[in-house]
GROMACS .gro file of C-alpha atoms in nm:
model
  189
    1MET     CA    1  15.822 -14.914   6.944
    2SER     CA    2  15.459 -15.030   6.975
    3HIS     CA    3  15.331 -15.219   7.280
    4VAL     CA    4  15.305 -15.535   7.065
    5ALA     CA    5  15.667 -15.496   6.952
    6ARG     CA    6  15.779 -15.453   7.312
    7PHE     CA    7  15.576 -15.758   7.419
    8VAL     CA    8  15.712 -15.989   7.149
    9SER     CA    9  16.068 -15.867   7.207
   10ALA     CA   10  16.021 -15.911   7.582
   11ALA     CA   11  15.877 -16.261   7.540
   12ILE     CA   12  16.181 -16.376   7.344
   13ALA     CA   13  16.431 -16.169   7.541
   14SER     CA   14  16.306 -16.298   7.876
   15ALA     CA   15  16.470 -16.626   7.779
   16THR     CA   16  16.794 -16.472   7.907
   17LEU     CA   17  16.677 -16.452   8.268
   18ALA     CA   18  16.845 -16.773   8.390
   19ILE     CA   19  17.130 -16.755   8.640
   20ALA     CA   20  17.477 -16.780   8.484
   21VAL     CA   21  17.689 -17.088   8.558
   22ALA     CA   22  18.067 -17.066   8.517
   23PRO     CA   23  18.244 -17.351   8.337
   24THR     CA   24  18.489 -17.565   8.533
   25ASP     CA   25  18.856 -17.589   8.432
   26ALA     CA   26  18.802 -17.957   8.343
   27SER     CA   27  18.533 -17.868   8.088
   28ALA     CA   28  18.726 -17.587   7.915
   29ALA     CA   29  18.864 -17.811   7.637
   30ASN     CA   30  18.520 -17.958   7.572
   31ASP     CA   31  18.368 -17.610   7.561
   32ALA     CA   32  18.586 -17.500   7.269
   33ALA     CA   33  18.521 -17.823   7.077
   34LEU     CA   34  18.148 -17.804   7.141
   35ARG     CA   35  18.135 -17.436   7.039
   36LYS     CA   36  18.313 -17.523   6.713
   37LYS     CA   37  18.072 -17.810   6.635
   38ILE     CA   38  17.760 -17.605   6.712
   39VAL     CA   39  17.878 -17.308   6.502
   40ALA     CA   40  17.978 -17.542   6.216
   41ALA     CA   41  17.638 -17.716   6.226
   42PHE     CA   42  17.462 -17.384   6.181
   43SER     CA   43  17.682 -17.272   5.891
   44THR     CA   44  17.452 -17.468   5.658
   45VAL     CA   45  17.124 -17.364   5.824
   46LYS     CA   46  16.926 -17.123   5.609
   47SER     CA   47  16.592 -17.140   5.794
   48TYR     CA   48  16.397 -17.304   6.075
   49ARG     CA   49  16.067 -17.293   6.261
   50LEU     CA   50  16.051 -17.178   6.621
   51THR     CA   51  15.792 -17.197   6.894
   52VAL     CA   52  15.825 -16.968   7.194
   53LEU     CA   53  15.649 -17.088   7.509
   54GLY     CA   54  15.617 -16.857   7.808
   55THR     CA   55  15.364 -16.599   7.924
   56ALA     CA   56  15.259 -16.582   7.558
   57ARG     CA   57  15.287 -16.837   7.281
   58SER     CA   58  15.457 -16.741   6.956
   59LEU     CA   59  15.498 -16.948   6.641
   60GLY     CA   60  15.739 -16.834   6.379
   61VAL     CA   61  16.007 -16.885   6.122
   62TRP     CA   62  16.362 -16.756   6.082
   63VAL     CA   63  16.520 -16.715   5.738
   64ALA     CA   64  16.887 -16.625   5.694
   65PRO     CA   65  17.042 -16.390   5.745
   66ASN     CA   66  16.813 -16.186   5.972
   67ARG     CA   67  16.441 -16.227   5.898
   68TYR     CA   68  16.176 -16.344   6.143
   69GLU     CA   69  15.801 -16.379   6.109
   70MET     CA   70  15.608 -16.447   6.429
   71THR     CA   71  15.244 -16.497   6.518
   72THR     CA   72  15.186 -16.429   6.887
   73GLU     CA   73  14.879 -16.508   7.094
   74ILE     CA   74  14.840 -16.243   7.364
   75GLY     CA   75  14.597 -16.323   7.645
   76GLY     CA   76  14.348 -16.516   7.432
   77GLY     CA   77  14.297 -16.221   7.198
   78LYS     CA   78  14.341 -16.205   6.824
   79PRO     CA   79  14.684 -16.335   6.714
   80VAL     CA   80  14.935 -16.063   6.627
   81ARG     CA   81  15.154 -16.112   6.318
   82THR     CA   82  15.493 -15.947   6.314
   83VAL     CA   83  15.802 -15.945   6.093
   84ILE     CA   84  16.151 -15.841   6.194
   85VAL     CA   85  16.402 -15.769   5.918
   86GLY     CA   86  16.736 -15.681   6.072
   87ASN     CA   87  16.621 -15.446   6.345
   88ASP     CA   88  16.313 -15.311   6.162
   89TYR     CA   89  15.985 -15.426   6.311
   90TRP     CA   90  15.663 -15.463   6.110
   91THR     CA   91  15.306 -15.544   6.227
   92PHE     CA   92  15.022 -15.677   6.012
   93SER     CA   93  14.720 -15.453   6.064
   94SER     CA   94  14.407 -15.387   5.858
   95GLY     CA   95  14.527 -15.617   5.581
   96LYS     CA   96  14.872 -15.463   5.532
   97TRP     CA   97  15.218 -15.451   5.686
   98GLU     CA   98  15.299 -15.134   5.881
   99HIS     CA   99  15.646 -15.035   5.998
  100SER     CA  100  15.625 -15.025   6.378
  101GLY     CA  101  15.976 -14.919   6.474
  102ARG     CA  102  16.304 -15.086   6.557
  103VAL     CA  103  16.403 -15.355   6.803
  104SER     CA  104  16.734 -15.326   6.983
  105SER     CA  105  16.823 -15.692   7.037
  106ASN     CA  106  16.739 -15.857   6.701
  107LEU     CA  107  16.634 -16.153   6.916
  108ASP     CA  108  16.982 -16.236   7.044
  109VAL     CA  109  16.851 -16.520   7.263
  110ASP     CA  110  16.721 -16.711   6.962
  111ILE     CA  111  16.971 -16.972   6.839
  112ALA     CA  112  17.057 -16.752   6.536
  113GLY     CA  113  17.151 -16.479   6.785
  114VAL     CA  114  17.355 -16.722   6.996
  115ILE     CA  115  17.547 -16.832   6.685
  116ARG     CA  116  17.594 -16.471   6.570
  117ASN     CA  117  17.728 -16.376   6.917
  118ALA     CA  118  17.952 -16.685   6.929
  119LYS     CA  119  18.108 -16.593   6.594
  120ALA     CA  120  18.166 -16.234   6.708
  121ASN     CA  121  18.307 -16.345   7.044
  122PRO     CA  122  18.542 -16.645   7.009
  123ALA     CA  123  18.564 -16.669   7.389
  124ALA     CA  124  18.187 -16.723   7.414
  125SER     CA  125  18.106 -16.969   7.690
  126PHE     CA  126  17.955 -17.298   7.572
  127THR     CA  127  17.951 -17.527   7.876
  128ARG     CA  128  17.869 -17.890   7.804
  129THR     CA  129  17.635 -18.034   8.064
  130ALA     CA  130  17.492 -18.382   8.116
  131ASP     CA  131  17.298 -18.535   7.827
  132GLN     CA  132  16.920 -18.545   7.873
  133ASN     CA  133  16.620 -18.731   7.735
  134LEU     CA  134  16.394 -18.518   7.518
  135ASP     CA  135  16.083 -18.679   7.370
  136GLY     CA  136  16.235 -19.025   7.426
  137LYS     CA  137  16.563 -18.936   7.253
  138ARG     CA  138  16.905 -18.890   7.416
  139VAL     CA  139  17.024 -18.536   7.337
  140GLY     CA  140  17.330 -18.330   7.415
  141THR     CA  141  17.299 -18.028   7.642
  142PHE     CA  142  17.497 -17.707   7.675
  143ALA     CA  143  17.464 -17.381   7.860
  144TYR     CA  144  17.543 -17.058   7.679
  145ALA     CA  145  17.651 -16.754   7.881
  146PHE     CA  146  17.578 -16.412   7.735
  147GLU     CA  147  17.813 -16.117   7.790
  148ASN     CA  148  17.566 -15.965   8.038
  149GLY     CA  149  17.598 -16.276   8.258
  150THR     CA  150  17.265 -16.437   8.177
  151GLU     CA  151  17.248 -16.791   8.050
  152GLU     CA  152  17.022 -17.032   7.866
  153THR     CA  153  17.042 -17.409   7.842
  154CYS     CA  154  16.999 -17.575   7.503
  155ASN     CA  155  16.949 -17.934   7.386
  156TYR     CA  156  17.097 -18.046   7.055
  157ASP     CA  157  17.092 -18.353   6.835
  158ARG     CA  158  17.414 -18.541   6.917
  159ARG     CA  159  17.460 -18.642   6.551
  160THR     CA  160  17.388 -18.313   6.369
  161TYR     CA  161  17.458 -18.063   6.653
  162ARG     CA  162  17.143 -17.873   6.556
  163VAL     CA  163  16.960 -17.726   6.852
  164MET     CA  164  16.617 -17.863   6.933
  165ARG     CA  165  16.525 -17.661   7.243
  166CYS     CA  166  16.660 -17.373   7.450
  167LYS     CA  167  16.526 -17.295   7.794
  168ALA     CA  168  16.566 -17.016   8.043
  169ASP     CA  169  16.386 -16.923   8.362
  170GLU     CA  170  16.037 -16.868   8.219
  171VAL     CA  171  16.070 -16.920   7.843
  172THR     CA  172  16.130 -17.224   7.626
  173ILE     CA  173  16.210 -17.198   7.253
  174LEU     CA  174  16.162 -17.509   7.036
  175TYR     CA  175  16.333 -17.547   6.696
  176THR     CA  176  16.208 -17.764   6.408
  177LYS     CA  177  16.201 -17.793   6.027
  178TYR     CA  178  16.556 -17.685   5.956
  179ASN     CA  179  16.603 -17.577   5.590
  180ASP     CA  180  16.243 -17.670   5.505
  181ALA     CA  181  16.129 -17.524   5.171
  182SER     CA  182  15.809 -17.396   5.337
  183ASN     CA  183  16.001 -17.168   5.574
  184ARG     CA  184  15.926 -16.821   5.439
  185VAL     CA  185  15.893 -16.472   5.580
  186ALA     CA  186  15.627 -16.239   5.439
  187LYS     CA  187  15.743 -15.953   5.216
  188VAL     CA  188  15.673 -15.634   5.407
  189ARG     CA  189  15.771 -15.367   5.153
   0.00000   0.00000   0.00000
């Protein structure tokens, strides 16, 4: 895998560095109901825009079932364009797409990865936490615990249950433009 591929994967994957918080017995019933509502809300999602904020800034789009296109600014240099299809990683260089290898995580910490993992693991831990204010709007909040014990905290629209932001120790991922017709991933083949 190229150094750019490792960097982009690391930027997204570092979102899993938060400390895990175990749910309380009192919240267990709410966790299952919340998990069901979040998974159901994403059953109709075919695409969205994402912004990754951390040591680098990435702007991108996800298109179902497993396609990402990201533009990442690394240290003030020229932006790097990448596409991930499944686990295949492509980089735009010299006016064309070049296969750069494979990624191992397929961006599991992105909300599409959280939903994929939740479907595969019915016991996945969604812990409802206190509502918060985000951009002047009251939003729901949950923590998601990954199998490796790391956790991220996400805010969702309390009406649609679509996630608006997920945050971990040093990375924040923002989600916008769900099912927007302009959400497209470049053809790399």
